[in-house]
């Protein structure tokens, strides 16, 4: 099955710098692979069973990332609008997928960094979609078996393609590609497409950021534990006022 | 200007919070339920102005109704659609957003009407700040603000929307994760992280839990690397999400993957020896100190109070 893996399409919120006036900046921060991206890649390679895996990313993400993990080639959508406009990012990714013929599944890291892109991509493609996916395999009849976590339950679904699967990882990547794989990956083909060529100019979501501010939730009350007994008494008194003990 | 909204519901999580948020726009709020009929009935009790239900057939997941739900959304044309971050809800939201040509925004905490715009406040930079975004068209938002208890005076009648689910998605099996049940419903949970040095030291944690009548839980490395707990005791984004009234985190640094699992806890207490630990930015009360000194003292102090 031919598979597209969408990778490195968001920035790690932990990399954001917040200044004293609550302004957010991203000095030198690039789009990064989330913890979930390698899991999506791993499932993709297994599902493809030798068929083509195409990496799809946006912006200036390193094209070697998917290629070093088994993708045959990479497509980069450049010039997607800003972060606030996830619908346009999702639409551009969907359009890029649509232009590739014969795709059986689109896999994307189900990254909490920006759930909006995942929803927008799945919605724009209009394909059956499942999020929270932890595993996927092909049955002997060639049908997709998708495992996902749903609250406290583990659910197995049968899916008839083409489908969108948002994959969630439960641990860090085990076999990170080495220098050799990365160097070889850099020789694989990478193609750039401008978002403006993919998106109908009419798709304008008219979002405008009005800036950032600190939330008005009070900061934690932090007690010095130098004197453990006094600290515990203070804590218990506070928990009483909260009504939780 | 009154702005009509839809709230997509696949389970009860944050349904009341989303209704409360959507009410701020002053318009009609419709519950779009993809699930069993009793879920729709409970939504009706919450006081939605209208309840639409795509009743899921046995063996059919909620996502299978995405196209049907999107079609109705296009007809009704709400300006705002909210959904929780539950996986099926996010898929349904995406379908509705495409049908409405809506902007899509995640981590929504609140919405407000400002002249012709909807102003959505979303958490950014790991919740350190809120960003206000003005949206002039339709908006689809993934809501992770606080839940709110909601109760309507007169329950509306549930409208069952006849719909084809198609054959693309079928449920083959659903199995509850064994062992997790007690933790998931516990009113009090004591969580332990890598600040604990040895397995034998779990005793002091268990003593505290016993005094409080609490369940114990852990972070991922305590299970994966140390193997002191089974996987069903891990709390976090990739494991169990819990909502106790009291969560006490012992020797836990507060990485987002862990903290998202306790986002719905009422009060989070952290004990950590590092005053710079992230968790102190993410809890209600903290004690900066060595857990080996604090925990026995805490156990004694709770034991000395009448009804801990
Ligand atoms: C599970 C997981 C989670 C991650 N989470 C985050 C995150 O939250 N935030 C974040 O910013 N990044 C994260 N990363 C790192 C991210 O995937 C990238 O590695 C990083 O952003 C650099 O991107 P890149 O595309 O340049 O990486 P790559 O293309 O993999 O390589 C980066 C550079 O390092 C060199 N290189 C690669 N491998 C080796 C090697 N073995 N020895 C010597 N040189 C090497 C390459 O030549 C290249 O110049 C995560 C990685 C993993 C595996
Ligand atoms: C894909 C992926 C999914 C993940 N999913 C989850 C998940 O679901 N749940 C989860 O928990 N993690 C998850 N993680 C791991 C997560 O990123 C963190 O690594 C983990 O939560 C850290 O655990 P910790 O706080 O116990 O350990 P550490 O980060 O090592 O923190 C230990 C803390 O103990 C404190 N300490 C040390 N000694 C003492 C003492 N004597 N007294 C008091 N405090 C002390 C230290 O100051 C430190 O803050 C995931 C990671 C990945 C990559």
XYZ file of N, CA and C in Angstrom, chain B residues 15-183:
507
model
N -18.335 18.215 28.240
C -19.546 18.643 27.530
C -20.133 19.875 28.220
N -20.180 19.848 29.561
C -20.716 20.987 30.305
C -19.844 22.222 30.136
N -18.542 22.033 30.117
C -17.614 23.154 29.938
C -17.784 23.788 28.566
N -18.013 22.958 27.553
C -18.184 23.482 26.189
C -19.516 24.224 26.057
N -20.561 23.687 26.694
C -21.863 24.365 26.678
C -21.718 25.738 27.332
N -21.061 25.747 28.488
C -20.842 26.987 29.223
C -20.066 27.996 28.363
N -19.025 27.507 27.672
C -18.211 28.388 26.829
C -19.041 28.941 25.667
N -19.791 28.065 25.002
C -20.566 28.474 23.825
C -21.675 29.455 24.200
N -22.226 29.306 25.405
C -23.277 30.217 25.876
C -22.828 31.672 25.853
N -21.510 31.891 26.008
C -21.006 33.269 26.040
C -21.236 33.998 24.728
N -21.551 33.249 23.666
C -21.778 33.897 22.373
C -23.240 34.316 22.203
N -24.077 33.949 23.170
C -25.441 34.460 23.200
C -26.439 33.795 22.275
N -25.990 32.847 21.440
C -26.916 32.223 20.491
C -27.402 30.858 20.951
N -28.056 30.154 20.040
C -28.518 28.802 20.321
C -27.328 27.858 20.385
N -27.352 26.949 21.338
C -26.277 25.969 21.425
C -26.857 24.575 21.195
N -26.371 23.926 20.145
C -26.855 22.604 19.761
C -25.834 21.547 20.155
N -26.294 20.471 20.766
C -25.411 19.330 21.011
C -25.490 18.418 19.794
N -24.352 18.118 19.197
C -24.297 17.170 18.084
C -23.648 15.905 18.627
N -24.501 14.943 18.975
C -24.014 13.763 19.681
C -23.807 12.621 18.701
N -22.618 12.030 18.708
C -22.394 10.792 17.964
C -22.110 9.729 19.007
N -23.118 8.915 19.270
C -22.971 7.919 20.323
C -24.294 7.252 20.591
N -24.378 6.656 21.764
C -25.614 5.975 22.118
C -26.677 6.983 22.547
N -27.926 6.536 22.499
C -29.022 7.436 22.796
C -28.954 7.994 24.217
N -28.506 7.173 25.181
C -28.496 7.678 26.560
C -27.491 8.813 26.738
N -26.450 8.834 25.910
C -25.512 9.957 25.954
C -26.232 11.231 25.501
N -27.037 11.097 24.447
C -27.809 12.234 23.952
C -28.824 12.697 25.001
N -29.436 11.743 25.705
C -30.406 12.104 26.757
C -29.714 12.899 27.860
N -28.501 12.482 28.194
C -27.772 13.212 29.247
C -27.397 14.614 28.778
N -27.085 14.734 27.487
C -26.809 16.069 26.939
C -28.066 16.930 27.029
N -29.219 16.317 26.768
C -30.480 17.055 26.843
C -30.703 17.578 28.261
N -30.366 16.759 29.255
C -30.518 17.176 30.654
C -29.618 18.350 31.019
N -28.530 18.499 30.268
C -27.582 19.571 30.602
C -28.098 20.947 30.226
N -29.106 20.970 29.350
C -29.669 22.267 29.005
C -29.261 22.818 27.654
N -28.827 21.951 26.745
C -28.610 22.407 25.367
C -29.953 22.835 24.776
N -29.931 23.777 23.841
C -31.175 24.248 23.231
C -31.729 23.238 22.238
N -30.861 22.401 21.717
C -31.275 21.403 20.736
C -30.291 20.254 20.858
N -30.787 19.031 20.713
C -29.880 17.890 20.757
C -30.102 17.044 19.509
N -29.071 16.960 18.679
C -29.100 16.089 17.503
C -28.299 14.849 17.854
N -28.775 13.693 17.434
C -28.040 12.472 17.769
C -27.858 11.588 16.547
N -26.607 11.323 16.232
C -26.283 10.295 15.251
C -26.048 9.039 16.070
N -27.084 8.221 16.134
C -27.050 7.083 17.035
C -26.126 6.023 16.439
N -25.051 5.716 17.160
C -24.084 4.770 16.607
C -24.641 3.352 16.669
N -24.617 2.678 15.543
C -25.040 1.276 15.499
C -23.967 0.432 16.177
N -24.351 -0.744 16.654
C -23.354 -1.620 17.282
C -22.251 -1.926 16.283
N -21.037 -1.881 16.750
C -19.918 -2.197 15.875
C -19.526 -1.082 14.926
N -20.094 0.101 15.128
C -19.735 1.224 14.259
C -19.173 2.352 15.136
N -17.972 2.835 14.853
C -17.402 3.911 15.667
C -18.013 5.262 15.310
N -17.908 6.201 16.232
C -18.486 7.536 16.023
C -17.949 8.198 14.752
N -16.677 7.959 14.452
C -16.051 8.601 13.276
C -16.771 8.257 11.977
N -17.459 7.122 11.962
C -18.123 6.690 10.730
C -19.257 7.643 10.348
N -19.672 8.501 11.300
C -20.759 9.431 11.021
C -20.245 10.816 10.627
N -18.936 10.907 10.377
C -18.334 12.222 10.106
C -19.001 12.913 8.914
N -19.204 12.186 7.826
C -19.757 12.809 6.618
C -21.194 13.257 6.861
N -21.962 12.409 7.570
C -23.358 12.735 7.845
C -23.455 13.971 8.735
N -22.620 14.002 9.751
C -22.623 15.135 10.675
C -22.203 16.420 9.957
N -21.201 16.277 9.074
C -20.717 17.451 8.348
C -21.794 18.005 7.419
N -22.567 17.095 6.838
C -23.627 17.521 5.923
C -24.662 18.369 6.663
N -25.031 17.897 7.860
C -26.004 18.662 8.655
C -25.401 19.992 9.129
N -24.116 19.952 9.449
C -23.459 21.190 9.887
C -23.517 22.226 8.768
N -23.294 21.768 7.534
C -23.329 22.688 6.403
C -24.722 23.314 6.265
N -25.765 22.507 6.517
C -27.148 23.017 6.440
C -27.426 24.040 7.532
N -27.070 23.655 8.785
C -27.420 24.502 9.930
C -26.480 25.702 10.050
N -25.291 25.563 9.502
C -24.297 26.647 9.467
C -24.056 27.350 10.801
N -23.694 26.631 11.861
C -23.295 27.318 13.087
C -22.000 28.089 12.844
N -21.827 29.230 13.527
C -20.570 29.984 13.381
C -19.450 29.332 14.181
N -19.839 28.661 15.298
C -18.835 28.043 16.156
C -19.144 26.563 16.318
N -18.124 25.717 16.198
C -18.258 24.299 16.525
C -17.152 23.968 17.524
N -17.526 23.384 18.650
C -16.536 22.963 19.634
C -16.553 21.452 19.766
N -15.407 20.872 20.071
C -15.314 19.448 20.372
C -14.208 19.274 21.401
N -14.258 18.190 22.162
C -13.186 17.905 23.108
C -12.012 17.308 22.341
N -10.923 17.008 23.054
C -9.780 16.416 22.360
C -9.852 14.887 22.299
N -10.999 14.301 22.629
C -11.154 12.859 22.455
C -10.939 12.530 20.979
N -10.214 11.453 20.666
C -9.905 11.186 19.253
C -11.113 11.202 18.305
N -12.234 10.559 18.621
C -13.347 10.610 17.666
C -13.909 12.022 17.509
N -13.904 12.791 18.605
C -14.444 14.150 18.554
C -13.606 15.018 17.618
N -12.282 14.827 17.647
C -11.418 15.634 16.784
C -11.637 15.322 15.312
N -11.923 14.045 15.023
C -12.180 13.654 13.631
C -13.504 14.263 13.149
N -14.536 14.191 13.997
C -15.838 14.762 13.625
C -15.724 16.276 13.446
N -14.951 16.900 14.319
C -14.759 18.348 14.229
C -14.106 18.730 12.903
N -13.121 17.952 12.488
C -12.428 18.241 11.233
C -13.387 18.172 10.051
N -14.271 17.189 10.077
C -15.245 17.049 8.991
C -16.188 18.245 8.970
N -16.669 18.638 10.161
C -17.569 19.800 10.235
C -16.839 21.061 9.782
N -15.575 21.197 10.186
C -14.800 22.386 9.832
C -14.651 22.501 8.319
N -14.381 21.368 7.663
C -14.227 21.401 6.211
C -15.539 21.807 5.551
N -16.646 21.267 6.058
C -17.952 21.584 5.476
C -18.300 23.060 5.661
N -17.840 23.641 6.763
C -18.166 25.041 7.069
C -17.089 26.004 6.595
N -16.023 25.450 6.017
C -14.861 26.255 5.644
C -14.394 27.081 6.847
N -14.307 26.410 7.976
C -14.015 27.092 9.232
C -12.521 27.105 9.534
N -12.093 28.106 10.267
C -10.754 28.101 10.852
C -10.737 27.015 11.924
N -9.591 26.399 12.133
C -9.493 25.353 13.149
C -8.438 25.760 14.177
N -8.826 25.768 15.429
C -7.930 26.197 16.503
C -7.982 25.161 17.631
N -6.809 24.771 18.125
C -6.751 23.796 19.220
C -6.502 24.502 20.552
N -6.565 23.731 21.632
C -6.293 24.236 22.991
C -7.160 25.428 23.363
N -8.438 25.380 22.954
C -9.351 26.491 23.213
C -9.752 26.520 24.692
N -9.603 27.675 25.297
C -10.002 27.834 26.702
C -11.293 28.620 26.849
N -11.545 29.550 25.929
C -12.754 30.378 26.029
C -13.044 31.014 24.680
N -14.309 31.403 24.486
C -14.669 32.162 23.293
C -15.517 33.355 23.722
N -15.443 34.414 22.943
C -16.243 35.601 23.227
C -16.630 36.232 21.899
N -17.742 36.963 21.896
C -18.148 37.677 20.692
C -17.631 39.102 20.805
N -17.033 39.605 19.723
C -16.578 40.993 19.715
C -16.960 41.584 18.371
N -17.989 42.379 18.361
C -18.575 42.912 17.134
C -18.862 41.763 16.178
N -18.256 41.796 14.982
C -18.566 40.733 14.024
C -17.721 39.479 14.238
N -16.729 39.580 15.095
C -15.775 38.475 15.244
C -16.103 37.558 16.417
N -15.550 36.345 16.313
C -15.442 35.507 17.505
C -13.994 35.649 17.960
N -13.777 35.957 19.218
C -12.416 35.984 19.736
C -12.213 34.719 20.559
N -11.261 33.908 20.104
C -11.019 32.641 20.780
C -9.718 32.764 21.571
N -9.745 32.315 22.825
C -8.535 32.309 23.647
C -8.022 30.890 23.694
N -6.774 30.729 23.260
C -6.219 29.382 23.290
C -4.920 29.384 24.091
N -4.627 28.242 24.692
C -3.383 28.114 25.432
C -2.259 27.971 24.430
N -1.133 28.638 24.692
C 0.032 28.525 23.816
C 1.269 28.352 24.682
N 2.366 27.943 24.052
C 3.639 27.747 24.750
C 3.445 26.900 26.010
N 2.870 25.714 25.819
C 2.643 24.783 26.932
C 1.825 25.404 28.058
N 0.853 26.217 27.688
C -0.047 26.766 28.693
C 0.515 27.941 29.463
N 1.720 28.375 29.113
C 2.299 29.505 29.841
C 1.520 30.791 29.542
N 1.006 30.892 28.333
C 0.254 32.094 27.966
C -1.049 31.726 27.263
N -1.934 32.718 27.190
C -3.144 32.593 26.395
C -3.006 33.521 25.200
N -3.378 33.010 24.030
C -3.362 33.845 22.832
C -4.806 34.122 22.428
N -5.103 35.370 22.172
C -6.449 35.729 21.711
C -6.414 35.869 20.197
N -7.300 35.157 19.522
C -7.321 35.179 18.062
C -8.716 35.606 17.605
N -8.761 36.626 16.781
C -10.048 37.082 16.247
C -10.344 36.327 14.955
N -11.530 35.753 14.858
C -11.922 34.974 13.691
C -13.171 35.616 13.095
N -13.085 35.990 11.817
C -14.235 36.692 11.246
C -15.216 35.741 10.569
N -14.759 34.512 10.266
C -15.677 33.549 9.667
C -16.108 32.511 10.685
N -16.313 31.286 10.212
C -16.688 30.205 11.118
C -15.441 29.684 11.835
N -15.660 29.140 13.027
C -14.544 28.651 13.837
C -14.850 27.259 14.368
N -13.907 26.351 14.182
C -13.986 25.028 14.794
C -12.885 24.953 15.844
N -13.259 24.657 17.077
C -12.271 24.700 18.150
C -12.209 23.394 18.926
N -10.987 22.972 19.230
C -10.794 21.814 20.106
C -10.647 22.363 21.523
N -11.628 22.056 22.354
C -11.749 22.707 23.658
C -11.029 21.909 24.725
N -10.106 22.565 25.440
C -9.557 21.872 26.603
C -9.588 22.761 27.839
N -10.592 23.634 27.854
C -10.822 24.442 29.055
C -11.464 23.604 30.149
N -11.833 24.275 31.215
C -12.395 23.541 32.355
C -13.782 23.016 32.057
N -14.087 21.879 32.665
C -15.439 21.356 32.573
C -16.318 22.148 33.538
N -17.613 22.107 33.329
C -18.530 22.814 34.225
C -19.786 21.984 34.374
N -20.283 21.933 35.575
C -21.538 21.232 35.857
C -22.667 22.021 35.195
N -23.496 21.376 34.388
C -24.602 22.076 33.738
C -25.888 21.294 33.931
N -26.957 22.007 34.188
C -28.248 21.347 34.354
C -29.330 22.245 33.776
N -30.091 21.734 32.843
C -31.140 22.549 32.229
C -32.446 22.410 32.991
N -33.353 23.386 32.830
C -34.649 23.305 33.516
C -35.568 22.339 32.788
N -35.699 22.542 31.499
C -36.597 21.698 30.719
C -35.769 20.969 29.668
N -35.725 19.651 29.795
C -34.943 18.888 28.834
C -35.616 18.926 27.463
N -34.838 19.184 26.420
C -35.388 19.171 25.069
C -35.467 17.729 24.567
N -36.246 17.540 23.527
C -36.366 16.208 22.957
C -35.160 15.938 22.056
N -34.648 14.740 22.168
C -33.507 14.367 21.335
C -33.998 14.094 19.916
N -33.356 14.728 18.941
C -33.706 14.462 17.540
C -32.719 13.443 16.978
N -33.224 12.266 16.682
C -32.360 11.248 16.087
C -32.226 11.548 14.589
N -31.000 11.739 14.139
C -30.783 12.047 12.727
C -30.510 10.737 11.993
N -31.376 10.368 11.068
C -31.108 9.128 10.344
C -29.877 9.311 9.454
N -28.953 8.378 9.538
C -27.732 8.552 8.747
C -27.106 7.210 8.410
N -26.461 7.195 7.256
C -25.691 6.035 6.830
C -24.273 6.173 7.370
N -23.775 5.124 7.983
C -22.413 5.193 8.509
C -21.398 4.756 7.464
N -21.851 4.119 6.400
C -20.903 3.588 5.428
C -20.208 2.364 5.998
N -19.365 1.741 5.210
C -18.742 0.487 5.657
C -17.245 0.639 5.859
N -16.756 1.890 5.794
C -15.308 2.086 5.819
C -14.693 1.784 7.174
N -15.435 2.049 8.257
C -14.891 1.816 9.599
C -15.822 0.912 10.401
N -15.250 -0.139 10.979
C -16.026 -1.036 11.845
C -15.230 -1.335 13.106
N -15.954 -1.487 14.225
C -15.279 -1.870 15.466
C -15.193 -3.391 15.516
N -13.987 -3.919 15.676
C -13.837 -5.367 15.800
C -13.854 -5.792 17.267
N -13.242 -4.991 18.134
C -13.250 -5.321 19.556
C -12.956 -4.092 20.394
N -13.513 -4.088 21.596
C -13.221 -3.022 22.565
C -12.949 -3.699 23.893
N -11.751 -3.477 24.418
C -11.423 -4.123 25.686
C -10.961 -3.107 26.702
N -11.590 -3.141 27.873
C -11.148 -2.244 28.933
C -9.763 -2.682 29.357
N -8.902 -1.679 29.611
C -7.551 -2.010 30.042
C -7.640 -2.613 31.436
N -7.107 -3.797 31.609
C -7.263 -4.469 32.894
C -6.405 -3.787 33.949
N -6.925 -3.737 35.150
C -6.144 -3.228 36.267
C -6.270 -1.740 36.507
N -6.702 -0.991 35.500
C -6.700 0.462 35.626
C -7.935 0.995 36.337
N -8.963 0.144 36.493
C -10.276 0.626 36.926
C -10.217 1.461 38.204
N -9.526 0.971 39.237
C -9.483 1.680 40.512
C -8.869 3.056 40.378
N -7.811 3.135 39.610
C -7.098 4.397 39.423
C -7.974 5.424 38.701
